[in-house]
Coordinates of C-alpha atoms and ligand atoms in Angstrom, one line a residue:
X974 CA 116.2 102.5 113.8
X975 CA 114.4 105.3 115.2
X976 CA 116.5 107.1 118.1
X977 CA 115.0 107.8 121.0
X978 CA 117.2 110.6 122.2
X979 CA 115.3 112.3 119.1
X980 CA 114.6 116.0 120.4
X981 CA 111.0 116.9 120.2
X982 CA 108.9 120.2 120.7
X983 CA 105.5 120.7 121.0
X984 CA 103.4 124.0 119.7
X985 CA 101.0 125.2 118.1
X986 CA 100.2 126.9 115.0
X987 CA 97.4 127.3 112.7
X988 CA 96.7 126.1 109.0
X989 CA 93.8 127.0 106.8
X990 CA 92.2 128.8 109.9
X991 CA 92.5 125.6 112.2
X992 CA 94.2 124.8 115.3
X993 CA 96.4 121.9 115.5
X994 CA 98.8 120.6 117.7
X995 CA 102.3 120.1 115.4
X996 CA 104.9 117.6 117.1
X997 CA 107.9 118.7 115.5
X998 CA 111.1 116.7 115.4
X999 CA 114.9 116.5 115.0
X1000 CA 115.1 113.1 113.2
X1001 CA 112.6 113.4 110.2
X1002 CA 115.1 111.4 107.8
X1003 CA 115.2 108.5 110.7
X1004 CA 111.2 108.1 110.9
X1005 CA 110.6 108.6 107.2
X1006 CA 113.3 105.6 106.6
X1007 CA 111.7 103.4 109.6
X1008 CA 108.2 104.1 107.3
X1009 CA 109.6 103.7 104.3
X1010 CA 110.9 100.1 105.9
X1011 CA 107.2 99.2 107.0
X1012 CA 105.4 100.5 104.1
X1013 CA 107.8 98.6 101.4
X1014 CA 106.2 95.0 102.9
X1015 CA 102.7 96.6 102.8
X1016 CA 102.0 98.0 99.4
X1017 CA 103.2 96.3 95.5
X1018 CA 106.8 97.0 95.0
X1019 CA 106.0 99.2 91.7
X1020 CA 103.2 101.3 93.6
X1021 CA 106.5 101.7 96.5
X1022 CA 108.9 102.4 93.4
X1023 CA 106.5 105.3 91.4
X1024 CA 105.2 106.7 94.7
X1025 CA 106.4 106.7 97.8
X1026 CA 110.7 105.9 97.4
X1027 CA 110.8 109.8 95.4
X1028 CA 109.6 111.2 98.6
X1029 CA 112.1 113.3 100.3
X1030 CA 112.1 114.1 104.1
X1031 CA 112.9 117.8 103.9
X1032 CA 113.8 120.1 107.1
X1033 CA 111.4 123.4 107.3
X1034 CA 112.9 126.7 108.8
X1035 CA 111.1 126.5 111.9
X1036 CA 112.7 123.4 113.1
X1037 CA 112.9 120.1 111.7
X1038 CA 109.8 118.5 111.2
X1039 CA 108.0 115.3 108.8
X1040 CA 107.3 117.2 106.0
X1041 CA 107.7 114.6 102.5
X1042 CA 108.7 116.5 99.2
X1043 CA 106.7 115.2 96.1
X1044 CA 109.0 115.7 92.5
X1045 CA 105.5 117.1 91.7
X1046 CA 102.0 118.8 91.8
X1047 CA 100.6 115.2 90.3
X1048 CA 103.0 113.4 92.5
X1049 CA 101.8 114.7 95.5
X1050 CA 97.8 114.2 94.7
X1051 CA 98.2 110.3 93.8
X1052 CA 100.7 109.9 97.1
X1053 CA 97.7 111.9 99.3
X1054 CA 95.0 109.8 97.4
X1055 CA 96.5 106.4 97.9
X1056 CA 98.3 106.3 100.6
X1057 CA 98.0 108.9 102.9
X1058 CA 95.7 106.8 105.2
X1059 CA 98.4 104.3 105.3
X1060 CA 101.6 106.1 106.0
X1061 CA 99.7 107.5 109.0
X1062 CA 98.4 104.8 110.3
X1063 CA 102.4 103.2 109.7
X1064 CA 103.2 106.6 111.4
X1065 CA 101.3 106.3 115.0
X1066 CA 102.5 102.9 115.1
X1067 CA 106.1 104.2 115.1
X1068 CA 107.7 104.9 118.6
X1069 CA 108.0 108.8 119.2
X1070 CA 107.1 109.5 115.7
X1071 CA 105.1 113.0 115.3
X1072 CA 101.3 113.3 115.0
X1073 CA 101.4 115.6 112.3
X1074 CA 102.4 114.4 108.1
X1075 CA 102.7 116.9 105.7
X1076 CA 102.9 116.4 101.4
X1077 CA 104.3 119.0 99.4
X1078 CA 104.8 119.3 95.6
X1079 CA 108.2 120.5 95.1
X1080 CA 107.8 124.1 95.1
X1081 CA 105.7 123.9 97.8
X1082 CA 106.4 125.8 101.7
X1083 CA 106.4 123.4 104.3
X1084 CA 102.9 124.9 105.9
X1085 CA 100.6 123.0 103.4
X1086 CA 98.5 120.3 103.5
X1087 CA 98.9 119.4 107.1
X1088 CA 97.1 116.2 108.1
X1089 CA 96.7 115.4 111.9
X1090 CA 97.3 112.2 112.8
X1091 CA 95.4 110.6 116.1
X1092 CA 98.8 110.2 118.7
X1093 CA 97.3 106.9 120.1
X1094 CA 99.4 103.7 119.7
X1095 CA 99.2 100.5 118.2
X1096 CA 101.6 97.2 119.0
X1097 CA 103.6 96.6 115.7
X1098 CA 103.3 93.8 114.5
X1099 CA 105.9 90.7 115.0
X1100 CA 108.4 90.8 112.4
X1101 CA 108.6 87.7 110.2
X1102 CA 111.6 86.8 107.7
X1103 CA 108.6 86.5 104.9
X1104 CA 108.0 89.5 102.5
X1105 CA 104.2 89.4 102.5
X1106 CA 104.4 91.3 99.0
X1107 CA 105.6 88.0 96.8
X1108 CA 102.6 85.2 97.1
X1109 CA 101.1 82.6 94.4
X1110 CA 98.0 85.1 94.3
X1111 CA 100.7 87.5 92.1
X1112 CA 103.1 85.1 90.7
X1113 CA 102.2 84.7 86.8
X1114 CA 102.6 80.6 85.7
X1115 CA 103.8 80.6 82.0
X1116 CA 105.6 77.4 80.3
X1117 CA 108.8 78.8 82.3
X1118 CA 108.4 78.2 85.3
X1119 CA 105.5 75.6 85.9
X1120 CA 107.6 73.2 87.0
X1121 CA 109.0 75.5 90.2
X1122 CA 105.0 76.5 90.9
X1123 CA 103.5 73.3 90.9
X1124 CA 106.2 71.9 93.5
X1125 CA 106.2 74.8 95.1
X1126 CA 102.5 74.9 95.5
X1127 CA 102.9 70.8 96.4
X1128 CA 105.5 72.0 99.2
X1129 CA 103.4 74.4 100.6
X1130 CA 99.9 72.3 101.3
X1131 CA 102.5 69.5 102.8
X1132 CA 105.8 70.8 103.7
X1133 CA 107.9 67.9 105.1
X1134 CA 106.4 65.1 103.4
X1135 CA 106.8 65.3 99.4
X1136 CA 109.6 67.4 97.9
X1137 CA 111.8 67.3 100.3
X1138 CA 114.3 69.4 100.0
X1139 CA 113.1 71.3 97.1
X1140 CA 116.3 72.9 95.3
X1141 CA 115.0 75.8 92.7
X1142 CA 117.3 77.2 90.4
X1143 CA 117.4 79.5 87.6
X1144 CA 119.0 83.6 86.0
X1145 CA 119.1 86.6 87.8
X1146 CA 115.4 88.0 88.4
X1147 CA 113.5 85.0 87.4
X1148 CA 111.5 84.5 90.2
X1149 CA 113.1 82.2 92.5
X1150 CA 113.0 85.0 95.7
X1151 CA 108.7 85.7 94.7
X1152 CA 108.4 81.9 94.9
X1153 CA 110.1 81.3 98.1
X1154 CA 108.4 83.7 99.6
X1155 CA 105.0 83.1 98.2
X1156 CA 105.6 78.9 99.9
X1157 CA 106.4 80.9 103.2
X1158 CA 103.0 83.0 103.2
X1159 CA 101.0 79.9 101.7
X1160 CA 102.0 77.8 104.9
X1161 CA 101.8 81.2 107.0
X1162 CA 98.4 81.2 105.9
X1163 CA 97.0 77.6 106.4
X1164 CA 99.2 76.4 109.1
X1165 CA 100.1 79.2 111.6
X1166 CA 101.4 76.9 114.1
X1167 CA 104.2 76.1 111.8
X1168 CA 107.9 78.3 112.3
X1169 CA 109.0 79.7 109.1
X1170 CA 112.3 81.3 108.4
X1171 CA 113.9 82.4 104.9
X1172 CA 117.1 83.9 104.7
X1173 CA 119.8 84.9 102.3
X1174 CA 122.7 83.1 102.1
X1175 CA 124.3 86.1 103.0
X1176 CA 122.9 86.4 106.3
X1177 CA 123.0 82.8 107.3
X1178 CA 126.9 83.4 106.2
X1179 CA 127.1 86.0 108.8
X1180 CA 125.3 84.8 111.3
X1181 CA 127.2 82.0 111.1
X1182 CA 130.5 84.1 111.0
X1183 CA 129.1 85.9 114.1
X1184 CA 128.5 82.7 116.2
X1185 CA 131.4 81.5 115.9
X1186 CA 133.2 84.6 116.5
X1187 CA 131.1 84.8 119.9
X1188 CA 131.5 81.5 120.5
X1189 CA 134.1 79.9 119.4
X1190 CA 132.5 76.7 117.3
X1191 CA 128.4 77.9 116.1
X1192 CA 126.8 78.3 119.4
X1193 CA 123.6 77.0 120.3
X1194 CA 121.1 79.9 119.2
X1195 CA 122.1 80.1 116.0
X1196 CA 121.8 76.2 116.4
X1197 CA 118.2 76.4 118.0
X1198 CA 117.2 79.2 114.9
X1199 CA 117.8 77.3 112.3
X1200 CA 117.2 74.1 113.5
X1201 CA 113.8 75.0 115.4
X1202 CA 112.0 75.9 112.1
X1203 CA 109.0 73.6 110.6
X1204 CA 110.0 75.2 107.4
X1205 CA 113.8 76.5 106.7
X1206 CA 114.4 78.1 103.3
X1207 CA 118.1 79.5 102.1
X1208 CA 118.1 81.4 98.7
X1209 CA 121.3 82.2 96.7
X1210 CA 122.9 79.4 98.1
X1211 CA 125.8 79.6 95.2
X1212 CA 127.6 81.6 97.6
X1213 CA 128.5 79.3 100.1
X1214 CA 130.7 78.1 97.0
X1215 CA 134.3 78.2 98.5
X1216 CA 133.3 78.6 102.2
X1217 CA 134.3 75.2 103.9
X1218 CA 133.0 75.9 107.4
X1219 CA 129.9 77.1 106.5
X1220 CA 129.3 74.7 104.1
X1221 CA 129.9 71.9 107.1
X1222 CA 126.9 73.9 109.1
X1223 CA 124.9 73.8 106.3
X1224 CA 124.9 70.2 106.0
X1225 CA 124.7 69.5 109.6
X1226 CA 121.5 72.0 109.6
X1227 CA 120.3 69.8 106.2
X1228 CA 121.0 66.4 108.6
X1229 CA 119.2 67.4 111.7
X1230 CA 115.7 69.1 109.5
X1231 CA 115.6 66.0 107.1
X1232 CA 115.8 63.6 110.5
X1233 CA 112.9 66.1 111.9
X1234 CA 110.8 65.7 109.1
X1235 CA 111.2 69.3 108.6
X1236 CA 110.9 70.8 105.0
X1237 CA 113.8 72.7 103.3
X1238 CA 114.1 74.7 100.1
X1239 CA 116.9 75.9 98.4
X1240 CA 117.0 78.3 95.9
X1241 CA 120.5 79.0 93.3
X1242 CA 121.3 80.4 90.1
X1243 CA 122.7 77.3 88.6
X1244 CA 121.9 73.7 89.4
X1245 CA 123.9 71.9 92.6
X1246 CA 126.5 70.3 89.9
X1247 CA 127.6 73.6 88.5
X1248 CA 128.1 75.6 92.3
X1249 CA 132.0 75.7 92.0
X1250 CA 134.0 74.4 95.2
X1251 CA 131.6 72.5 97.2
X1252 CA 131.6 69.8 100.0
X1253 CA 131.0 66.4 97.9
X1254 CA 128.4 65.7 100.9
X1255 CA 126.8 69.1 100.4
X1256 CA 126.2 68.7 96.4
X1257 CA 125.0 65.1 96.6
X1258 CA 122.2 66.0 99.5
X1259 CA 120.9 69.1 97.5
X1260 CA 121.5 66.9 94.4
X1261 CA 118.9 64.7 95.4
X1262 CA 116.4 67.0 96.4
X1263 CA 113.6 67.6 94.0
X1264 CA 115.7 69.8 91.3
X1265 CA 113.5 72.5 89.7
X1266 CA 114.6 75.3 87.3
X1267 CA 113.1 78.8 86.1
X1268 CA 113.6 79.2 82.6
X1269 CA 113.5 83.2 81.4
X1270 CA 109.8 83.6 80.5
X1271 CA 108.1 84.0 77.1
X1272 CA 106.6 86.9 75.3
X1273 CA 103.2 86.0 76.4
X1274 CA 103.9 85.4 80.1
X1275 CA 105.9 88.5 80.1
X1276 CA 103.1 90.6 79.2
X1277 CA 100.9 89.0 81.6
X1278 CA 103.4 89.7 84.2
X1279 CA 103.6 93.4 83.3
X1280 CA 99.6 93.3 83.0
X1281 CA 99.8 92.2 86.8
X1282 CA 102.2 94.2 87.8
X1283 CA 100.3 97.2 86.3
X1284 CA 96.7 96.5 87.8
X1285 CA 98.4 96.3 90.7
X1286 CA 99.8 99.4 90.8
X1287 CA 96.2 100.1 90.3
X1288 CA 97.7 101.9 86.9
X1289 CA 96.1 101.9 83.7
X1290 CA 98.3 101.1 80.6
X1291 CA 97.5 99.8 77.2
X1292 CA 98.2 96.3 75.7
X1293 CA 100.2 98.1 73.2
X1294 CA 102.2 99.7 75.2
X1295 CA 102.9 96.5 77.4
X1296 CA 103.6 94.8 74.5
X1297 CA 106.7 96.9 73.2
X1298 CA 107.9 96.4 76.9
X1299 CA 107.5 92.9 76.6
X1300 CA 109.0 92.6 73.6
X1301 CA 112.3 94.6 74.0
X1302 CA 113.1 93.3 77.7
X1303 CA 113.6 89.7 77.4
X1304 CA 115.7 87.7 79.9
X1305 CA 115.2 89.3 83.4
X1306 CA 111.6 90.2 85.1
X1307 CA 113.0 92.3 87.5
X1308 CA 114.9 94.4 84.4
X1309 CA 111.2 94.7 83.2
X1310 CA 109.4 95.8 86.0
X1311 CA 112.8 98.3 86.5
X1312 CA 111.2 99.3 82.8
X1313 CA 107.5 99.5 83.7
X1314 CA 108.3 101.7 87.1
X1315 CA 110.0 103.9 84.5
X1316 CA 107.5 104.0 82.6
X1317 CA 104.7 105.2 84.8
X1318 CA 107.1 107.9 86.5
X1319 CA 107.6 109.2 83.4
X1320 CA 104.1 109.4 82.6
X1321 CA 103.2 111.2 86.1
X1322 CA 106.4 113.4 85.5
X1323 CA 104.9 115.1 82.0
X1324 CA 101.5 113.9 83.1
X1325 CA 100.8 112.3 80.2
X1326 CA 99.4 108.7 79.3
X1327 CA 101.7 106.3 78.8
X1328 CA 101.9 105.9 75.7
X1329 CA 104.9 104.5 72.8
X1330 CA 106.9 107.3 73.3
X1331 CA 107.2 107.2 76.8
X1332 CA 107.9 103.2 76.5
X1333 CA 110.8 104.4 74.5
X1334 CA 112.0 106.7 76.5
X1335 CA 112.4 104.2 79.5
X1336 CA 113.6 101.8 77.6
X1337 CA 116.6 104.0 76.6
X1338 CA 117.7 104.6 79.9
X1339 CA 117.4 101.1 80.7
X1340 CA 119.2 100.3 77.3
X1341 CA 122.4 102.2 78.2
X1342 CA 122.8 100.4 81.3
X1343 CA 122.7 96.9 80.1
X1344 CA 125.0 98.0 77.5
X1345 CA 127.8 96.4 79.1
X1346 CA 128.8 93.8 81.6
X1347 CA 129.9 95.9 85.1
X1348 CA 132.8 95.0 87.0
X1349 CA 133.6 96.4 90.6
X1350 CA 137.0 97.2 89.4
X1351 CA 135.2 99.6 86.6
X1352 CA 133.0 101.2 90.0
X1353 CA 136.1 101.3 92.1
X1354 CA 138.1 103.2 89.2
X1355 CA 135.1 105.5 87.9
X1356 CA 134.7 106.6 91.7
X1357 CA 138.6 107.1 92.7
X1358 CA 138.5 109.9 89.0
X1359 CA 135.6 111.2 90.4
X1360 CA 136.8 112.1 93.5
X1361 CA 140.2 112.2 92.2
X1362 CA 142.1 109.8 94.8
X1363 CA 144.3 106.8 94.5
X1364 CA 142.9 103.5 94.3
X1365 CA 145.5 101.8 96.6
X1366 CA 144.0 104.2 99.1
X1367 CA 140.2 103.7 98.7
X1368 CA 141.1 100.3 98.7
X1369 CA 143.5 100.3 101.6
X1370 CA 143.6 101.2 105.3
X1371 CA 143.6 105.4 105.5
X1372 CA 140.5 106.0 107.7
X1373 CA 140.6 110.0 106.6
X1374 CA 137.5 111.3 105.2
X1375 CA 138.6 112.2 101.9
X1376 CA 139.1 108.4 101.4
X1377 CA 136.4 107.1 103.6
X1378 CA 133.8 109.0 101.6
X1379 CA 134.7 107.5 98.2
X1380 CA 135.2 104.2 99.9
X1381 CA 132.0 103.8 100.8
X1382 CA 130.5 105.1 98.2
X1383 CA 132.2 102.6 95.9
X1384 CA 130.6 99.8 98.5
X1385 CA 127.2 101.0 98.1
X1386 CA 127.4 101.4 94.1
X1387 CA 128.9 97.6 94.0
X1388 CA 126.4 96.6 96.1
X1389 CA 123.5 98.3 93.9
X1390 CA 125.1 97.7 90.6
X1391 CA 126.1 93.7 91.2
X1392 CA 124.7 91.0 92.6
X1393 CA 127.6 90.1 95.0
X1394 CA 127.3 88.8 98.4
X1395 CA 128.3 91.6 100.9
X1396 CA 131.4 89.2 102.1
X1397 CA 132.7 89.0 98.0
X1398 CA 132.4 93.0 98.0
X1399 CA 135.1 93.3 101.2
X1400 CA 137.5 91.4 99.4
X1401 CA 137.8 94.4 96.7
X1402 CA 138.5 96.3 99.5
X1403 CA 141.4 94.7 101.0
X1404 CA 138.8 91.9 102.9
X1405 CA 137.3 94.2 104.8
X1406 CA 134.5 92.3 107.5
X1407 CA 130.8 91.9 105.9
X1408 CA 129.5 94.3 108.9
X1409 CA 132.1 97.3 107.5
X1410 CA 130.3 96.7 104.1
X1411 CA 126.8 96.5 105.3
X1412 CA 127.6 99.6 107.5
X1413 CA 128.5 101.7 104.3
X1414 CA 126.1 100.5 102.4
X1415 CA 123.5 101.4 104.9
X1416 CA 125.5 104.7 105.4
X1417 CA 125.4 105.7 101.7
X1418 CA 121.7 104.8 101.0
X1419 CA 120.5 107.1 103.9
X1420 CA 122.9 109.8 102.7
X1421 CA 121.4 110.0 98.7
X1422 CA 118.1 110.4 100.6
X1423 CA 119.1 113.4 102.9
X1424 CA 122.0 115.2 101.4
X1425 CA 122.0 116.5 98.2
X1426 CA 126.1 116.0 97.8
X1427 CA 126.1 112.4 98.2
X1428 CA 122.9 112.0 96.0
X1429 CA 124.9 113.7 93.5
X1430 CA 128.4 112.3 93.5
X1431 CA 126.4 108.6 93.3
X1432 CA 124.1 109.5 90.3
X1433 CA 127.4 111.0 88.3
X1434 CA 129.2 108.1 89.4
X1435 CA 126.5 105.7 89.0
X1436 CA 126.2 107.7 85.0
X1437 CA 130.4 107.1 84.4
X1438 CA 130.1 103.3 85.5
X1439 CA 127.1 102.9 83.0
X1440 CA 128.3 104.8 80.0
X1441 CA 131.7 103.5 79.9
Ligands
ADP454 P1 115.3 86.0 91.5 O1 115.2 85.7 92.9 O2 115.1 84.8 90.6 O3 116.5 86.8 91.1 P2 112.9 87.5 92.1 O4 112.1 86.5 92.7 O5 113.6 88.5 93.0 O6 114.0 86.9 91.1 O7 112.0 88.3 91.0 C1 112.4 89.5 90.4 C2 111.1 90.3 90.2 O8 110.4 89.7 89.2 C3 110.3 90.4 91.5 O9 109.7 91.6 91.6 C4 109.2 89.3 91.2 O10 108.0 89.7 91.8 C5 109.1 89.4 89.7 N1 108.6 88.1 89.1 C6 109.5 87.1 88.8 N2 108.7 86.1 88.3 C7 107.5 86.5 88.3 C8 106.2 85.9 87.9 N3 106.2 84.6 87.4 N4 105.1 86.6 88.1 C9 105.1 87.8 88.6 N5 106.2 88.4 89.0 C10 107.4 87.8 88.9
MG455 MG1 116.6 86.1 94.4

């Protein structure tokens, strides 16, 4: 969040032979992260991935001031090309953020290419649980999933009437999250008098967790939230596995929608008979919802998915090339578009076409990580040599910064590396609360923007965990 505190100065100085007026600004990481935030929801996650997540705040002599760092010459044209007129208009529409953005290529002094930016604001926009990004319009139907689409489309033109609850399951990157969402923008869409709320399981854990913490037994606005909604879907909901009390909310939540005539969906990586260590009432109500799976997609889908994903991106690569993707990534989309983002910054890194080569290249990198199944012990272990300290201590009590650091470190690279749900990742850590996780999560993944250390120690790390 952007702190208001922030110090700000106001002078002038000239570029090119003009006069502008520069807000300058102690807190350019902050605003760049809270734009970064907005313009993730507004623009295709590859076109977010190749472009605009390389960009790196950097502090200019003068003062500290917005100025983004481009890895290159190239970079920096396509980023001022396609979405400079965005990021400023995300830019007035942040709360004491400057009037003044500035691109550089990496070489680059901070003076160039300075783009006023009209100071006037704009209301932002209420924020909604559903990722406009993931809709039907972009979601590719293959033999795989047809099934999911078709009652997913059926739930979204009647929610609360057929398919009700809707339980979609199905691997890692399959699509289950792109579907939900897309239901949640379909009814945004047609029915904008309807409330619609998605969450993880993860955060309906903690909120959960929190209520009762503040409450002593769930109090009554986490109650009215997820009770209030026309529309209520949970995805991953394999982790309430082993969770008793929140298992007993869930089903009172399930009771009071279904006797609303409110719709639910449920989304899981394995059907409700295979989630370990669940309430008998809990399997048999998502049991006899309408039970969907996602099966990993075909060679022909898959390269319509990457052909999507590319015109999208509003790049230009050749069926050949998507091909070979296609055909060496098999059994997780979201390990192919990883691929294709590769790809295309490899391309705009030599400034070349994309071409075999380059498909090879990415695919290497993307080779050695799925080498080999990852464990949080191997993170925890990989980062206590790195920094050379004990385990027992990263994973104990000290609260000294030479064990904090690599703590949280460890956190963060779990966290990117696994899909666990934050509460699973404090018990490696001697059950440490799901807010001390999220906090060094969110710690860390500021840090490898702004500080070149902690960039550092996490790609070695990150290279030692994948190589082993
Ligand atoms: P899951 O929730 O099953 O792990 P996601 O919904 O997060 O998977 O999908 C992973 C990535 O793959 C997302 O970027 C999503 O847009 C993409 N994806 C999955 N299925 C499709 C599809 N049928 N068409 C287009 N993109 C897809
Ligand atoms: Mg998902």
């Amino acid at each position: 969040m952007f702190r208001r505190n922030s110090q700000f100065a106001i002078r002038l100085i000239f570029a090119y032979g003009r006069c502008i007026i520069e807000v300058t600004m102690r807190n350019s990481e902050v605003i760049w992260q809270e734009m970064l935030s907005v313009l993730e929801v507004e623009i295709p996650a590859l076109g977010f991935d190749v472009w605009l997540r390389p960009l790196c705040p950097v502090e200019t002599s003068d003062g500290e001031k917005l100025v983004l760092r481009a890895p290159t010459e190239a970079h920096k044209g396509e980023v001022v090309m396609r979405y400079m007129p965005l990021m400023k208009e995300v830019m007035r529409n942040i709360d004491g953020a400057p009037t003044v953005i500035s691109v550089i290529a990496a070489e680059e002094q901070a003076e160039e290419e300075i783009i006023e930016v009209k100071p006037e604001k704009r209301p932002v926009a209420e924020k909604s649980t559903i990722n406009p990004k993931y809709n039907f319009e972009n979601f590719v139907v293959g033999g795989c999933n047809k099934l999911a689409h078709a009652a997913a489309i059926a739930v979204s033109e009647s929610p609360g009437s057929v398919y009700n609850p809707l339980f979609i399951y199905g691997g890692v990157g399959l699509g289950k999250t792109h579907i939900m969402h897309a239901i949640g923008n379909a009814v945004r869409m047609s029915m904008s008098n309807l409330k619609v709320l998605y969450v993880s399981s993860d955060t309906f854990i903690s909120e959960f967790i929190e209520s009762i913490r503040t409450a002593k037994g769930a109090n009554q606005s986490f109650r009215d939230k997820y009770r209030g909604v026309d529309l209520l879907m949970i995805d991953d909901v394999q982790f309430i596995s082993k969770k008793p009390s929140t298992q007993e909310e869930i089903f009172n939540t399930f009771e009071a929608l279904r006797n609303a005539g409110k719709q639910m969906v449920f989304a899981s990586d394995r059907p409700p008979q295979d989630i370990p260590d669940l309430d008998s009432r809990v399997r048999s109500r998502f049991a006899s919802s309408l039970v969907v799976d996602i099966q990993p997609p075909d060679l022909e889908t898959r390269i319509a998915i990457l052909q999507k994903k590319s015109q999208d991106a509003k790049v230009n690569i050749g069926v050949n090339e998507l091909e070979f993707i296609a055909e060496h990534v098999h059994s997780n989309i979201r390990e192919m578009e990883g691929v294709l983002t590769k790809v295309i910054f490899l391309s705009k890194l030599s400034t070349h076409k994309v071409d075999l080569s380059i498909c090879r290249q990415a695919l290497n990198d993307y080779r050695v990580q799925a080498c080999d199944e990852i464990t949080a012990d191997e993170i925890i272990d990989c980062t206590c040599r790195y920094f050379n300290v004990n385990k027992s201590d990263v994973i104990g009590k000290k609260k000294n910064k030479e064990i904090v650091e690599p703590r949280q470190i460890a956190i963060y690279l779990i966290n990117e590396l696994m899909t666990l749900p934050l509460t699973s990742i404090g018990e490696f850590f001697g059950g440490r609360e799901h807010t001390t996780v999220m906090h060094a999560r969110d710690k860390i993944s500021s840090a490898v923007v702004s500080d070149q250390k902690t960039r550092t120690a996490v790609n070695d790390i990150k290279a030692m965990v994948l190589r082993k």
